[in-house]
Amino acid sequence: MTQPILVTGGAGYIGSHTVLELLKAGHPVTVLDNLSNANPEALARVQELAGREVAFCRADVRDRAALDGLFRAQPIHAVIHFAGLKAVGESTGQPLRYYQNNVAGTLTLLEAMEAAGCRNLVFSSSATVYGDPAALPITEDMPLSATNPYGQSKLIIEDICRDLAKADPRWHLALLRYFNPVGAHPSGRIGEDPLGTPNNLMPYLLQVASGRRPHLSIFGRDYPTPDGTGIRDYIHVMDLARGHLAALKALPELPGATAINLGTGRGCSVLELVAAMEVATGFPIPRQFAPRRPGDIASCYADCGSAERLLDWRATQDQGDMCRDAWSWQRLNPDGYRSQLTKGML
Ligand code: NAD
Ligand code: UD1
Protein backbone atom coordinates (compact mmCIF):
# COMPACT_ATOMS: atom_id res chain seq x y z
CA MET A 1 0.00 0.00 0.00
CA THR A 2 2.26 2.78 -1.12
CA GLN A 3 0.13 4.83 -3.49
CA PRO A 4 0.53 8.63 -3.47
CA ILE A 5 -2.16 10.33 -1.39
CA LEU A 6 -3.29 13.96 -1.46
CA VAL A 7 -4.42 15.25 1.93
CA THR A 8 -6.35 18.52 2.00
CA GLY A 9 -6.27 20.25 5.39
CA GLY A 10 -3.37 17.98 6.32
CA ALA A 11 -1.69 20.59 8.53
CA GLY A 12 -4.69 20.69 10.89
CA TYR A 13 -5.45 18.64 13.98
CA ILE A 14 -6.80 15.36 12.57
CA GLY A 15 -4.96 15.82 9.27
CA SER A 16 -1.50 16.03 10.84
CA HIS A 17 -2.01 12.81 12.83
CA THR A 18 -3.32 11.04 9.72
CA VAL A 19 -0.42 12.28 7.56
CA LEU A 20 1.99 10.80 10.12
CA GLU A 21 0.29 7.39 9.89
CA LEU A 22 0.28 7.58 6.07
CA LEU A 23 4.01 8.34 6.02
CA LYS A 24 4.70 5.52 8.46
CA ALA A 25 2.76 3.16 6.18
CA GLY A 26 5.02 4.18 3.27
CA HIS A 27 2.69 6.45 1.27
CA PRO A 28 4.11 9.43 -0.55
CA VAL A 29 1.97 12.28 0.83
CA THR A 30 1.15 15.70 -0.56
CA VAL A 31 -0.61 18.15 1.76
CA LEU A 32 -2.66 21.05 0.44
CA ASP A 33 -3.59 23.54 3.17
CA ASN A 34 -4.19 27.29 3.19
CA LEU A 35 -3.05 27.43 6.86
CA SER A 36 -6.23 29.32 7.82
CA ASN A 37 -6.41 27.21 10.99
CA ALA A 38 -3.02 25.53 11.18
CA ASN A 39 0.63 26.14 11.88
CA PRO A 40 3.28 24.78 9.47
CA GLU A 41 5.21 23.65 12.56
CA ALA A 42 2.73 20.75 12.78
CA LEU A 43 4.00 19.32 9.48
CA ALA A 44 7.60 19.98 10.44
CA ARG A 45 7.07 17.81 13.50
CA VAL A 46 5.20 15.16 11.51
CA GLN A 47 8.24 14.87 9.24
CA GLU A 48 10.53 14.66 12.24
CA LEU A 49 8.40 11.88 13.82
CA ALA A 50 8.09 9.93 10.56
CA GLY A 51 11.68 10.47 9.41
CA ARG A 52 10.22 11.18 5.98
CA GLU A 53 9.23 14.25 4.00
CA VAL A 54 5.81 15.59 3.07
CA ALA A 55 5.25 17.60 -0.10
CA PHE A 56 3.47 20.77 1.01
CA CYS A 57 1.40 23.12 -1.13
CA ARG A 58 0.09 26.24 0.57
CA ALA A 59 -3.11 26.83 -1.34
CA ASP A 60 -6.85 27.00 -0.94
CA VAL A 61 -8.87 23.94 -1.89
CA ARG A 62 -10.99 26.26 -4.05
CA ASP A 63 -7.91 27.05 -6.15
CA ARG A 64 -8.56 24.85 -9.18
CA ALA A 65 -5.24 25.70 -10.85
CA ALA A 66 -3.31 24.63 -7.75
CA LEU A 67 -5.23 21.35 -7.61
CA ASP A 68 -4.69 20.67 -11.32
CA GLY A 69 -0.97 21.29 -10.82
CA LEU A 70 -0.82 18.71 -8.02
CA PHE A 71 -2.69 16.11 -10.05
CA ARG A 72 -0.41 16.75 -13.04
CA ALA A 73 2.74 16.43 -10.91
CA GLN A 74 2.10 12.78 -10.03
CA PRO A 75 -0.65 10.15 -10.31
CA ILE A 76 -2.60 10.65 -7.07
CA HIS A 77 -4.34 7.43 -6.00
CA ALA A 78 -6.79 8.96 -3.51
CA VAL A 79 -7.66 12.15 -1.70
CA ILE A 80 -8.37 12.48 2.02
CA HIS A 81 -10.37 15.68 2.36
CA PHE A 82 -10.10 17.35 5.77
CA ALA A 83 -9.99 20.99 4.62
CA GLY A 84 -12.94 22.85 6.05
CA LEU A 85 -14.12 25.28 8.67
CA LYS A 86 -15.53 23.58 11.77
CA ALA A 87 -16.72 26.04 14.43
CA VAL A 88 -20.45 25.53 14.94
CA GLY A 89 -21.15 28.89 16.62
CA GLU A 90 -19.14 30.82 14.03
CA SER A 91 -21.02 29.07 11.22
CA THR A 92 -24.32 30.44 12.52
CA GLY A 93 -22.99 34.01 12.28
CA GLN A 94 -21.14 33.51 8.97
CA PRO A 95 -23.18 31.02 6.94
CA LEU A 96 -21.96 32.21 3.54
CA ARG A 97 -18.32 31.82 4.55
CA TYR A 98 -19.02 28.27 5.72
CA TYR A 99 -20.92 27.23 2.60
CA GLN A 100 -18.33 28.90 0.37
CA ASN A 101 -15.36 27.28 2.08
CA ASN A 102 -16.79 23.84 2.80
CA VAL A 103 -19.26 23.22 -0.05
CA ALA A 104 -17.59 25.20 -2.85
CA GLY A 105 -14.21 23.84 -1.72
CA THR A 106 -15.43 20.26 -2.01
CA LEU A 107 -17.06 20.91 -5.39
CA THR A 108 -13.82 22.34 -6.77
CA LEU A 109 -11.89 19.37 -5.41
CA LEU A 110 -14.32 16.82 -6.89
CA GLU A 111 -14.20 18.55 -10.29
CA ALA A 112 -10.40 18.53 -10.27
CA MET A 113 -10.40 14.84 -9.26
CA GLU A 114 -12.86 14.00 -12.05
CA ALA A 115 -10.71 15.83 -14.60
CA ALA A 116 -7.61 13.98 -13.39
CA GLY A 117 -9.37 10.60 -13.32
CA CYS A 118 -8.80 10.20 -9.57
CA ARG A 119 -12.11 8.94 -8.18
CA ASN A 120 -11.20 7.75 -4.67
CA LEU A 121 -12.18 10.06 -1.81
CA VAL A 122 -12.19 9.79 1.97
CA PHE A 123 -14.24 12.66 3.39
CA SER A 124 -14.37 14.11 6.92
CA SER A 125 -18.03 14.10 7.84
CA SER A 126 -19.35 14.40 11.37
CA ALA A 127 -21.80 12.87 13.83
CA THR A 128 -23.43 16.30 13.76
CA VAL A 129 -25.35 15.07 10.65
CA TYR A 130 -27.55 12.98 13.00
CA GLY A 131 -28.93 16.11 14.72
CA ASP A 132 -30.69 15.03 17.92
CA PRO A 133 -30.62 11.25 17.44
CA ALA A 134 -33.90 9.36 17.89
CA ALA A 135 -32.16 6.29 19.35
CA LEU A 136 -28.78 5.15 20.66
CA PRO A 137 -26.32 3.84 19.66
CA ILE A 138 -26.45 5.72 16.37
CA THR A 139 -26.42 3.67 13.17
CA GLU A 140 -25.63 5.12 9.75
CA ASP A 141 -29.18 4.59 8.45
CA MET A 142 -30.77 6.90 11.03
CA PRO A 143 -32.43 10.13 9.83
CA LEU A 144 -30.09 13.01 9.04
CA SER A 145 -30.62 16.64 9.94
CA ALA A 146 -28.71 19.83 10.63
CA THR A 147 -29.31 22.62 13.10
CA ASN A 148 -26.53 24.99 11.96
CA PRO A 149 -24.71 25.93 8.72
CA TYR A 150 -21.63 23.84 9.66
CA GLY A 151 -23.73 20.69 9.99
CA GLN A 152 -25.73 21.62 6.89
CA SER A 153 -22.50 22.00 4.90
CA LYS A 154 -21.53 18.41 5.86
CA LEU A 155 -24.99 17.15 4.85
CA ILE A 156 -24.84 18.96 1.50
CA ILE A 157 -21.37 17.53 0.78
CA GLU A 158 -22.57 14.02 1.70
CA ASP A 159 -25.51 14.45 -0.72
CA ILE A 160 -23.19 15.66 -3.48
CA CYS A 161 -21.03 12.56 -2.95
CA ARG A 162 -24.08 10.27 -3.05
CA ASP A 163 -25.30 11.86 -6.29
CA LEU A 164 -21.85 11.55 -7.83
CA ALA A 165 -21.63 7.86 -6.93
CA LYS A 166 -25.07 7.26 -8.45
CA ALA A 167 -24.08 9.03 -11.66
CA ASP A 168 -20.75 7.27 -12.13
CA PRO A 169 -19.93 3.88 -10.57
CA ARG A 170 -16.21 4.50 -10.95
CA TRP A 171 -16.32 6.74 -7.86
CA HIS A 172 -15.54 5.30 -4.43
CA LEU A 173 -16.32 7.69 -1.58
CA ALA A 174 -16.03 6.96 2.15
CA LEU A 175 -18.02 9.45 4.23
CA LEU A 176 -16.44 9.08 7.65
CA ARG A 177 -18.70 10.41 10.39
CA TYR A 178 -16.40 11.25 13.28
CA PHE A 179 -17.79 11.36 16.79
CA ASN A 180 -15.66 13.44 19.24
CA PRO A 181 -11.96 13.34 18.32
CA VAL A 182 -9.63 14.11 21.25
CA GLY A 183 -6.10 13.30 22.39
CA ALA A 184 -2.76 13.63 20.69
CA HIS A 185 0.16 11.62 19.37
CA PRO A 186 1.77 9.78 22.33
CA SER A 187 5.07 11.63 21.72
CA GLY A 188 3.38 14.89 22.78
CA ARG A 189 4.90 16.53 19.68
CA ILE A 190 1.66 17.05 17.74
CA GLY A 191 -1.84 17.76 19.01
CA GLU A 192 -4.83 20.10 18.87
CA ASP A 193 -3.90 23.78 18.90
CA PRO A 194 -7.09 25.85 19.04
CA LEU A 195 -6.91 29.61 18.54
CA GLY A 196 -8.62 31.75 21.18
CA THR A 197 -11.00 30.39 23.81
CA PRO A 198 -11.77 26.73 23.11
CA ASN A 199 -15.43 25.83 22.58
CA ASN A 200 -15.00 22.11 23.00
CA LEU A 201 -14.64 20.18 26.22
CA MET A 202 -11.20 18.56 25.92
CA PRO A 203 -9.17 21.65 24.91
CA TYR A 204 -10.93 23.70 27.58
CA LEU A 205 -10.27 21.00 30.18
CA LEU A 206 -6.57 21.02 29.26
CA GLN A 207 -6.33 24.77 29.73
CA VAL A 208 -7.94 24.47 33.16
CA ALA A 209 -5.59 21.61 34.09
CA SER A 210 -2.60 23.73 33.08
CA GLY A 211 -3.79 26.70 35.13
CA ARG A 212 -4.53 28.91 32.12
CA ARG A 213 -8.21 29.12 33.06
CA PRO A 214 -9.65 29.10 36.57
CA HIS A 215 -12.30 26.41 36.22
CA LEU A 216 -14.31 24.29 33.81
CA SER A 217 -17.98 25.19 33.38
CA ILE A 218 -19.99 22.00 33.07
CA PHE A 219 -22.93 22.81 30.82
CA GLY A 220 -25.97 21.14 32.41
CA ARG A 221 -26.40 18.68 35.29
CA ASP A 222 -30.02 17.73 34.63
CA TYR A 223 -29.71 15.69 31.45
CA PRO A 224 -31.42 12.28 31.45
CA THR A 225 -28.05 10.54 31.89
CA PRO A 226 -26.74 8.58 34.92
CA ASP A 227 -24.82 11.56 36.39
CA GLY A 228 -26.88 14.31 34.74
CA THR A 229 -24.08 15.57 32.45
CA GLY A 230 -23.88 15.23 28.67
CA ILE A 231 -22.64 11.99 27.15
CA ARG A 232 -20.44 11.81 24.05
CA ASP A 233 -18.36 9.23 22.21
CA TYR A 234 -14.78 10.53 22.58
CA ILE A 235 -12.34 8.88 20.18
CA HIS A 236 -8.54 9.02 20.33
CA VAL A 237 -7.18 10.94 17.36
CA MET A 238 -4.64 8.15 16.68
CA ASP A 239 -7.49 5.62 16.42
CA LEU A 240 -9.20 8.06 14.07
CA ALA A 241 -6.03 8.43 11.98
CA ARG A 242 -5.82 4.64 11.66
CA GLY A 243 -9.47 4.65 10.59
CA HIS A 244 -8.51 6.73 7.56
CA LEU A 245 -5.85 4.22 6.52
CA ALA A 246 -8.39 1.43 6.94
CA ALA A 247 -10.85 3.38 4.78
CA LEU A 248 -8.23 3.91 2.07
CA LYS A 249 -7.49 0.20 2.01
CA ALA A 250 -11.17 -0.76 1.87
CA LEU A 251 -12.16 1.94 -0.63
CA PRO A 252 -12.09 -0.27 -3.78
CA GLU A 253 -14.57 -2.66 -2.12
CA LEU A 254 -16.92 0.07 -0.87
CA PRO A 255 -19.94 0.54 -3.09
CA GLY A 256 -20.40 4.17 -4.22
CA ALA A 257 -20.66 6.64 -1.36
CA THR A 258 -20.61 4.82 1.96
CA ALA A 259 -21.21 6.54 5.31
CA ILE A 260 -19.30 5.00 8.21
CA ASN A 261 -19.31 6.01 11.89
CA LEU A 262 -15.90 6.35 13.54
CA GLY A 263 -16.28 6.29 17.31
CA THR A 264 -15.61 3.89 20.15
CA GLY A 265 -19.23 2.89 20.68
CA ARG A 266 -18.94 3.90 24.34
CA GLY A 267 -20.59 6.96 25.85
CA CYS A 268 -18.63 9.03 28.37
CA SER A 269 -20.14 11.80 30.51
CA VAL A 270 -18.51 15.18 31.15
CA LEU A 271 -17.88 14.16 34.78
CA GLU A 272 -16.28 10.88 33.68
CA LEU A 273 -13.92 12.72 31.34
CA VAL A 274 -13.02 15.19 34.10
CA ALA A 275 -12.28 12.25 36.42
CA ALA A 276 -10.06 10.61 33.76
CA MET A 277 -8.19 13.91 33.35
CA GLU A 278 -7.66 14.10 37.11
CA VAL A 279 -6.06 10.66 37.02
CA ALA A 280 -3.85 11.69 34.05
CA THR A 281 -2.68 14.92 35.66
CA GLY A 282 -2.62 13.74 39.26
CA PHE A 283 -4.45 16.77 40.62
CA PRO A 284 -8.06 17.96 40.99
CA ILE A 285 -9.71 19.96 38.19
CA PRO A 286 -11.71 22.95 39.44
CA ARG A 287 -15.22 22.83 37.96
CA GLN A 288 -18.56 24.60 38.33
CA PHE A 289 -21.96 23.61 37.10
CA ALA A 290 -23.51 26.02 34.59
CA PRO A 291 -26.76 26.07 32.58
CA ARG A 292 -27.11 23.82 29.55
CA ARG A 293 -25.42 25.13 26.39
CA PRO A 294 -28.15 26.03 23.84
CA GLY A 295 -28.40 23.46 21.07
CA ASP A 296 -26.63 20.68 23.00
CA ILE A 297 -28.07 17.19 23.00
CA ALA A 298 -28.04 14.86 26.02
CA SER A 299 -26.29 11.82 24.59
CA CYS A 300 -24.54 10.77 21.42
CA TYR A 301 -22.56 7.60 20.78
CA ALA A 302 -21.88 5.44 17.77
CA ASP A 303 -22.76 1.99 16.65
CA CYS A 304 -19.40 0.99 15.18
CA GLY A 305 -20.56 -2.21 13.47
CA SER A 306 -20.13 -0.81 9.94
CA ALA A 307 -16.53 0.24 10.60
CA GLU A 308 -15.74 -3.22 11.97
CA ARG A 309 -17.44 -5.00 9.06
CA LEU A 310 -16.42 -2.77 6.17
CA LEU A 311 -13.04 -1.44 7.33
CA ASP A 312 -11.92 -4.16 9.73
CA TRP A 313 -11.24 -1.28 12.14
CA ARG A 314 -12.12 -0.62 15.75
CA ALA A 315 -10.97 1.93 18.28
CA THR A 316 -8.49 0.54 20.79
CA GLN A 317 -7.81 3.44 23.16
CA ASP A 318 -9.89 4.49 26.15
CA GLN A 319 -10.52 7.75 28.02
CA GLY A 320 -7.43 7.19 30.15
CA ASP A 321 -5.24 6.97 27.03
CA MET A 322 -6.94 10.03 25.51
CA CYS A 323 -6.38 12.15 28.64
CA ARG A 324 -2.79 10.91 29.15
CA ASP A 325 -1.77 11.82 25.59
CA ALA A 326 -3.70 15.10 25.50
CA TRP A 327 -2.06 16.09 28.80
CA SER A 328 1.46 15.25 27.50
CA TRP A 329 0.83 17.49 24.50
CA GLN A 330 -0.47 20.30 26.72
CA ARG A 331 2.40 20.02 29.21
CA LEU A 332 5.10 19.96 26.55
CA ASN A 333 3.47 22.71 24.46
CA PRO A 334 1.62 25.08 26.79
CA ASP A 335 1.21 27.59 23.94
CA GLY A 336 0.62 24.99 21.25
CA TYR A 337 2.90 25.20 18.23
CA ARG A 338 3.88 28.72 19.23
CA SER A 339 5.84 27.25 22.19
CA GLN A 340 8.83 26.03 20.25
CA LEU A 341 9.71 25.93 16.58
CA THR A 342 11.52 23.16 14.78
CA LYS A 343 13.75 25.03 12.39
CA GLY A 344 14.41 24.15 8.81
CA MET A 345 11.94 21.28 8.42
CA LEU A 346 9.71 22.94 5.81
P1 NAD B 1 -8.62 21.79 11.70
O1 NAD B 1 -9.20 23.16 11.59
O2 NAD B 1 -7.54 21.55 12.66
O3 NAD B 1 -8.12 21.31 10.25
C1 NAD B 1 -8.70 21.75 9.05
C2 NAD B 1 -7.57 22.20 8.15
O4 NAD B 1 -8.09 22.63 6.91
C3 NAD B 1 -6.75 23.35 8.71
O5 NAD B 1 -5.38 23.02 8.63
C4 NAD B 1 -7.10 24.54 7.82
O6 NAD B 1 -6.01 25.44 7.69
C5 NAD B 1 -7.46 23.84 6.52
N1 NAD B 1 -8.40 24.55 5.66
C6 NAD B 1 -9.60 25.05 6.00
N2 NAD B 1 -10.19 25.58 4.92
C7 NAD B 1 -9.35 25.40 3.88
C8 NAD B 1 -9.39 25.72 2.50
N3 NAD B 1 -10.45 26.37 1.97
N4 NAD B 1 -8.36 25.38 1.72
C9 NAD B 1 -7.28 24.73 2.24
N5 NAD B 1 -7.18 24.40 3.53
C10 NAD B 1 -8.21 24.73 4.35
O7 NAD B 1 -9.84 20.80 11.97
P2 NAD B 1 -9.83 19.26 12.35
O8 NAD B 1 -10.36 19.14 13.72
O9 NAD B 1 -8.57 18.63 12.00
O10 NAD B 1 -10.98 18.75 11.37
C11 NAD B 1 -10.70 18.22 10.10
C12 NAD B 1 -12.01 17.91 9.40
O11 NAD B 1 -12.77 17.00 10.20
C13 NAD B 1 -12.90 19.13 9.16
O12 NAD B 1 -13.51 18.99 7.90
C14 NAD B 1 -13.93 19.02 10.27
O13 NAD B 1 -15.16 19.61 9.92
C15 NAD B 1 -14.07 17.52 10.41
N6 NAD B 1 -14.54 17.11 11.75
C16 NAD B 1 -13.84 17.52 12.85
C17 NAD B 1 -14.30 17.16 14.12
C18 NAD B 1 -13.57 17.61 15.35
O14 NAD B 1 -14.15 17.57 16.44
N7 NAD B 1 -12.31 18.03 15.30
C19 NAD B 1 -15.46 16.38 14.25
C20 NAD B 1 -16.12 15.98 13.11
C21 NAD B 1 -15.66 16.35 11.85
C1 UD1 C 1 -19.07 19.61 19.08
C2 UD1 C 1 -19.72 20.32 17.94
C3 UD1 C 1 -20.27 19.30 16.95
C4 UD1 C 1 -19.17 18.37 16.48
C5 UD1 C 1 -18.60 17.69 17.71
C6 UD1 C 1 -17.48 16.75 17.30
C7 UD1 C 1 -20.48 22.37 19.03
C8 UD1 C 1 -21.66 23.14 19.53
N1 UD1 C 1 -20.77 21.16 18.48
O1 UD1 C 1 -20.13 19.06 19.82
O2 UD1 C 1 -20.82 19.93 15.83
O3 UD1 C 1 -19.68 17.40 15.61
O4 UD1 C 1 -18.11 18.69 18.62
O5 UD1 C 1 -16.27 17.10 17.78
O6 UD1 C 1 -19.35 22.83 19.06
N2 UD1 C 1 -19.03 20.89 27.69
C9 UD1 C 1 -18.95 21.43 28.97
N3 UD1 C 1 -18.12 22.50 29.15
C10 UD1 C 1 -17.37 23.06 28.16
C11 UD1 C 1 -17.44 22.50 26.86
C12 UD1 C 1 -18.29 21.42 26.65
O7 UD1 C 1 -19.61 20.96 29.88
O8 UD1 C 1 -16.66 24.04 28.41
C13 UD1 C 1 -19.88 19.70 27.47
C14 UD1 C 1 -20.95 19.87 26.40
O9 UD1 C 1 -22.13 20.39 26.97
C15 UD1 C 1 -21.10 18.42 25.92
C16 UD1 C 1 -19.70 17.83 26.07
O10 UD1 C 1 -19.04 18.67 27.00
O11 UD1 C 1 -21.96 17.71 26.77
C17 UD1 C 1 -18.89 17.82 24.78
O12 UD1 C 1 -18.90 19.12 24.21
P1 UD1 C 1 -18.00 19.48 22.91
O13 UD1 C 1 -16.61 19.06 23.14
O14 UD1 C 1 -18.27 20.91 22.59
O15 UD1 C 1 -18.57 18.53 21.77
P2 UD1 C 1 -20.07 18.36 21.20
O16 UD1 C 1 -21.07 19.05 22.03
O17 UD1 C 1 -20.31 16.93 20.98
Coordinates of N, CA, C and O and ligand atoms in Angstrom, one line a residue, residues 14 86-89 125-129 148 150-151 178-182 192 198-205 215-220 223 229-234 268-271 273-274 288 290-300, ligand 2:
I14 N -6.6 16.8 12.9 CA -6.8 15.4 12.6 C -5.9 15.0 11.4 O -5.3 14.0 11.3
K86 N -14.8 24.5 10.9 CA -15.5 23.6 11.8 C -16.2 24.2 13.0 O -16.6 23.4 13.9
A87 N -16.2 25.5 13.2 CA -16.7 26.0 14.4 C -18.2 26.3 14.3 O -18.7 27.1 13.5
V88 N -19.0 25.5 15.1 CA -20.5 25.5 14.9 C -21.0 26.9 15.2 O -21.8 27.4 14.4
G89 N -20.6 27.6 16.3 CA -21.1 28.9 16.6 C -20.8 29.9 15.5 O -21.7 30.7 15.1
S125 N -16.7 13.7 7.4 CA -18.0 14.1 7.8 C -18.1 14.1 9.4 O -17.0 14.0 10.0
S126 N -19.3 14.2 9.9 CA -19.3 14.4 11.4 C -20.6 13.8 11.9 O -21.7 13.7 11.2
A127 N -20.6 13.4 13.2 CA -21.8 12.9 13.8 C -22.8 14.0 14.0 O -24.0 13.7 14.3
T128 N -22.5 15.2 13.7 CA -23.4 16.3 13.8 C -24.5 16.1 12.7 O -25.6 16.6 12.9
V129 N -24.3 15.3 11.7 CA -25.3 15.1 10.7 C -26.5 14.3 11.2 O -27.6 14.2 10.6
N148 N -27.4 23.8 12.2 CA -26.5 25.0 12.0 C -25.8 24.8 10.6 O -25.8 23.7 10.0
Y150 N -22.7 24.8 9.7 CA -21.6 23.8 9.7 C -22.2 22.4 9.4 O -21.7 21.8 8.4
G151 N -23.1 22.0 10.2 CA -23.7 20.7 10.0 C -24.4 20.6 8.6 O -24.3 19.5 7.9
Y178 N -17.2 11.3 12.0 CA -16.4 11.2 13.3 C -17.3 11.6 14.4 O -18.1 12.5 14.3
F179 N -17.1 11.0 15.6 CA -17.8 11.4 16.8 C -16.9 12.5 17.5 O -16.7 13.5 16.8
N180 N -16.4 12.3 18.6 CA -15.7 13.4 19.2 C -14.2 13.2 19.3 O -13.7 12.6 20.3
P181 N -13.4 13.6 18.3 CA -12.0 13.3 18.3 C -11.2 14.1 19.4 O -11.4 15.3 19.5
V182 N -10.4 13.5 20.2 CA -9.6 14.1 21.2 C -8.3 13.4 21.3 O -8.0 12.4 20.7
E192 N -3.8 19.1 19.3 CA -4.8 20.1 18.9 C -4.4 21.5 19.4 O -4.1 21.6 20.6
P198 N -11.2 28.0 23.7 CA -11.8 26.7 23.1 C -13.3 26.6 23.4 O -13.7 27.0 24.5
N199 N -14.0 26.1 22.4 CA -15.4 25.8 22.6 C -15.7 24.4 23.1 O -16.7 24.1 23.7
N200 N -14.7 23.5 22.7 CA -15.0 22.1 23.0 C -14.4 21.7 24.3 O -13.5 22.3 24.9
L201 N -15.0 20.6 24.8 CA -14.6 20.2 26.2 C -13.2 19.9 26.4 O -12.5 20.4 27.4
M202 N -12.6 19.0 25.6 CA -11.2 18.6 25.9 C -10.2 19.7 25.9 O -9.4 19.9 26.9
P203 N -10.1 20.6 24.9 CA -9.2 21.6 24.9 C -9.4 22.6 26.1 O -8.4 23.1 26.7
Y204 N -10.7 22.8 26.4 CA -10.9 23.7 27.6 C -10.4 23.1 28.9 O -9.7 23.7 29.7
L205 N -10.7 21.8 29.0 CA -10.3 21.0 30.2 C -8.7 21.1 30.3 O -8.2 21.2 31.4
H215 N -11.5 27.6 36.0 CA -12.3 26.4 36.2 C -13.0 26.0 34.9 O -13.1 26.8 34.0
L216 N -13.5 24.8 34.9 CA -14.3 24.3 33.8 C -15.8 24.6 34.2 O -16.2 24.3 35.3
S217 N -16.5 25.1 33.2 CA -18.0 25.2 33.4 C -18.6 23.9 32.8 O -18.4 23.7 31.6
I218 N -19.3 23.2 33.6 CA -20.0 22.0 33.1 C -21.4 22.4 32.7 O -22.2 22.8 33.5
F219 N -21.7 22.3 31.4 CA -22.9 22.8 30.8 C -24.1 21.8 31.1 O -24.3 20.9 30.2
G220 N -24.8 22.0 32.1 CA -26.0 21.1 32.4 C -25.7 20.0 33.3 O -24.7 19.3 33.2
Y223 N -29.4 16.5 32.6 CA -29.7 15.7 31.5 C -30.2 14.3 31.9 O -29.8 13.8 33.0
T229 N -24.9 14.8 33.4 CA -24.1 15.6 32.4 C -24.1 14.9 31.1 O -24.4 13.7 30.9
G230 N -23.8 15.7 30.1 CA -23.9 15.2 28.7 C -22.9 14.1 28.4 O -21.8 14.0 28.9
I231 N -23.4 13.2 27.5 CA -22.6 12.0 27.1 C -22.2 12.1 25.7 O -23.1 12.4 24.8
R232 N -21.0 11.8 25.4 CA -20.4 11.8 24.0 C -19.5 10.6 23.8 O -19.1 10.0 24.8
D233 N -19.2 10.3 22.6 CA -18.4 9.2 22.2 C -17.0 9.8 21.8 O -16.8 10.2 20.7
Y234 N -16.1 10.0 22.8 CA -14.8 10.5 22.6 C -13.9 9.5 21.9 O -13.9 8.3 22.4
C268 N -19.4 8.6 27.2 CA -18.6 9.0 28.4 C -19.2 10.4 28.8 O -19.4 11.3 27.9
S269 N -19.5 10.5 30.1 CA -20.1 11.8 30.5 C -19.0 12.8 30.7 O -17.9 12.5 30.8
V270 N -19.5 14.1 30.9 CA -18.5 15.2 31.2 C -17.8 14.9 32.5 O -16.5 15.0 32.5
L271 N -18.5 14.4 33.5 CA -17.9 14.2 34.8 C -16.9 13.0 34.7 O -15.8 13.0 35.3
L273 N -15.1 12.2 32.0 CA -13.9 12.7 31.3 C -13.1 13.6 32.3 O -11.9 13.5 32.3
V274 N -13.7 14.4 33.1 CA -13.0 15.2 34.1 C -12.3 14.3 35.1 O -11.1 14.5 35.4
Q288 N -17.3 24.0 37.8 CA -18.6 24.6 38.3 C -19.7 24.2 37.4 O -19.4 24.1 36.2
A290 N -23.0 24.9 35.3 CA -23.5 26.0 34.6 C -24.8 25.6 33.8 O -25.0 24.3 33.7
P291 N -25.6 26.5 33.3 CA -26.8 26.1 32.6 C -26.4 25.3 31.3 O -25.2 25.4 30.9
R292 N -27.3 24.6 30.8 CA -27.1 23.8 29.6 C -26.7 24.8 28.5 O -27.1 25.9 28.4
R293 N -25.8 24.3 27.5 CA -25.4 25.1 26.4 C -26.5 25.0 25.3 O -26.9 23.9 25.0
P294 N -27.1 26.1 24.8 CA -28.1 26.0 23.8 C -27.7 25.1 22.7 O -26.6 25.2 22.2
G295 N -28.7 24.3 22.2 CA -28.4 23.5 21.1 C -27.8 22.1 21.4 O -27.7 21.2 20.5
D296 N -27.3 22.0 22.6 CA -26.6 20.7 23.0 C -27.7 19.6 23.1 O -28.8 19.8 23.6
I297 N -27.2 18.4 22.8 CA -28.1 17.2 23.0 C -27.6 16.4 24.2 O -26.4 16.7 24.7
A298 N -28.4 15.6 24.8 CA -28.0 14.9 26.0 C -27.0 13.8 25.8 O -25.9 13.8 26.4
S299 N -27.2 13.0 24.8 CA -26.3 11.8 24.6 C -26.1 11.5 23.1 O -27.0 11.7 22.3
C300 N -24.9 11.1 22.8 CA -24.5 10.8 21.4 C -23.4 9.7 21.4 O -22.3 10.0 22.0
Ligands
UD1_2 C1 -19.1 19.6 19.1 C2 -19.7 20.3 17.9 C3 -20.3 19.3 17.0 C4 -19.2 18.4 16.5 C5 -18.6 17.7 17.7 C6 -17.5 16.8 17.3 C7 -20.5 22.4 19.0 C8 -21.7 23.1 19.5 N1 -20.8 21.2 18.5 O1 -20.1 19.1 19.8 O2 -20.8 19.9 15.8 O3 -19.7 17.4 15.6 O4 -18.1 18.7 18.6 O5 -16.3 17.1 17.8 O6 -19.4 22.8 19.1 N2 -19.0 20.9 27.7 C9 -19.0 21.4 29.0 N3 -18.1 22.5 29.2 C10 -17.4 23.1 28.2 C11 -17.4 22.5 26.9 C12 -18.3 21.4 26.7 O7 -19.6 21.0 29.9 O8 -16.7 24.0 28.4 C13 -19.9 19.7 27.5 C14 -21.0 19.9 26.4 O9 -22.1 20.4 27.0 C15 -21.1 18.4 25.9 C16 -19.7 17.8 26.1 O10 -19.0 18.7 27.0 O11 -22.0 17.7 26.8 C17 -18.9 17.8 24.8 O12 -18.9 19.1 24.2 P1 -18.0 19.5 22.9 O13 -16.6 19.1 23.1 O14 -18.3 20.9 22.6 O15 -18.6 18.5 21.8 P2 -20.1 18.4 21.2 O16 -21.1 19.0 22.0 O17 -20.3 16.9 21.0

